[in-house]
CSV table of C-alpha atoms in Angstrom, one decimal:
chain,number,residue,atom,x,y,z
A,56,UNK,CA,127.3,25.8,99.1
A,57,UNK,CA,126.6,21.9,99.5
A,58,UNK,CA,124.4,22.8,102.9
A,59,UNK,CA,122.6,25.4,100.2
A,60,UNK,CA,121.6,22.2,97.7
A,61,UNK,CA,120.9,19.8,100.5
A,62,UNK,CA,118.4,21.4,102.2
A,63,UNK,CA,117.1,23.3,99.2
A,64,UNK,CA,116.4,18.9,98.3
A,65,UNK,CA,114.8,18.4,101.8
A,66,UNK,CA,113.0,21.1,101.2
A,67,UNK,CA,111.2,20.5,98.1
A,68,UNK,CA,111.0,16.5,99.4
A,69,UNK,CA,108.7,17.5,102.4
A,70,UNK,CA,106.8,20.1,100.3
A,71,UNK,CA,105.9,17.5,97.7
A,72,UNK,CA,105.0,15.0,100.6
A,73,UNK,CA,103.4,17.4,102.5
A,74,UNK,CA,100.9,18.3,99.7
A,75,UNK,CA,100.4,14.9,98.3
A,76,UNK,CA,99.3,14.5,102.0
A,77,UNK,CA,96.7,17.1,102.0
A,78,UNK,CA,95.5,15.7,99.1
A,79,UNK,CA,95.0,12.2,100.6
A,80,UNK,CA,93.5,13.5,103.6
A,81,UNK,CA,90.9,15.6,101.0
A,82,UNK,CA,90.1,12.0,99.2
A,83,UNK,CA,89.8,10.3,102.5
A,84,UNK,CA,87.5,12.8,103.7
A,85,UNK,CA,85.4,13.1,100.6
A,86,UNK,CA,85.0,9.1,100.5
A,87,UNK,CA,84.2,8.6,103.9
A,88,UNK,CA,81.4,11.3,103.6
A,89,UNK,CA,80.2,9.5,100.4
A,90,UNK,CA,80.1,5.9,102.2
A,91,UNK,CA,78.4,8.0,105.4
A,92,UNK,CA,75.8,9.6,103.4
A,93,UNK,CA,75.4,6.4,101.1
A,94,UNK,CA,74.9,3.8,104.2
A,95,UNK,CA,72.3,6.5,106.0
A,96,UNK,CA,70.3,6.5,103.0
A,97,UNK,CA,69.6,3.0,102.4
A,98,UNK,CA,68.9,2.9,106.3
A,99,UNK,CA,66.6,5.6,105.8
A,100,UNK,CA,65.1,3.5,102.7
A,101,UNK,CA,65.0,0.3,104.7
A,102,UNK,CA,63.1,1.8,107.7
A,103,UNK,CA,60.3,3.3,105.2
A,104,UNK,CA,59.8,0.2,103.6
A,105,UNK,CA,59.3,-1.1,107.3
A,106,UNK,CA,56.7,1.4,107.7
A,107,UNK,CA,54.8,1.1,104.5
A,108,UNK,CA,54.8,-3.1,104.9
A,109,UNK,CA,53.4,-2.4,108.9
A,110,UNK,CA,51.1,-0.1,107.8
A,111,UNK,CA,49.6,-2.3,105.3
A,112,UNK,CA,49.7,-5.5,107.6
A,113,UNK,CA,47.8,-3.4,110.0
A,114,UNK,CA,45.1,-2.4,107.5
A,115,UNK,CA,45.3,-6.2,106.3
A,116,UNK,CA,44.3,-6.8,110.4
A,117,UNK,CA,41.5,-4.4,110.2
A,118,UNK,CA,40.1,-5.8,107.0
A,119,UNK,CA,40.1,-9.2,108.6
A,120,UNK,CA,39.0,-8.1,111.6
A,121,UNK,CA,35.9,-6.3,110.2
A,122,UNK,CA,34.6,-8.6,107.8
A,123,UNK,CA,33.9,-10.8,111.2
A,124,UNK,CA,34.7,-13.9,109.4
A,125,UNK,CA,38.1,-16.1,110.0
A,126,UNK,CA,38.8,-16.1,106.5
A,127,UNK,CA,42.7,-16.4,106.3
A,128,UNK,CA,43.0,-15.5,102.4
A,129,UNK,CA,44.2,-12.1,102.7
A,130,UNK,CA,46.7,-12.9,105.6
A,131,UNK,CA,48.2,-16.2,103.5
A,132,UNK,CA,48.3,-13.9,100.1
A,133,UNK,CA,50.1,-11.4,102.5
C-alpha cells in the first residue's frame, strides 16, 4: 500500500512540473516571437526612413544642380 501512495505522489509531482513546463515553454515562445517581430519592425522603420531622407537628399542634388548656381542654402538648411 505505501508503494501505492508514493508513486501515486511522484506522480502527480511530475504531472504538475511537467505542465507548468509546457506552459513556460508557451510564454517563452510567445515573448520571443513578440521581441522578433518587434525588433524587425523598427528595422523595417529605420531602413524607410533611410530611403525617404536619400531620396530627398538626391532631389536636394538635383535642385542644386539645376539651378546652375553654387548656392549652398538648400544643402546647409538640409
Amino acid at each position: 500500500m505505501p508503494i501505492l501512495a508514493i508513486i501515486g505522489f511522484f506522480g502527480s509531482f511530475v504531472k504538475k512540473w511537467a505542465a507548468a513546463a509546457v506552459r513556460f515553454g508557451t510564454m517563452l515562445a510567445i515573448s520571443t516571437f513578440i521581441l522578433g517581430f518587434t525588433i524587425a519592425f523598427y528595422v523595417g522603420l529605420m531602413s524607410l526612413v533611410f530611403i525617404a531622407l536619400s531620396k530627398v537628399n538626391a532631389l536636394i542634388n538635383y535642385i542644386n544642380s539645376y539651378a546652375g548656381n553654387t548656392d549652398e542654402l538648400i544643402a546647409l538648411f538640409f
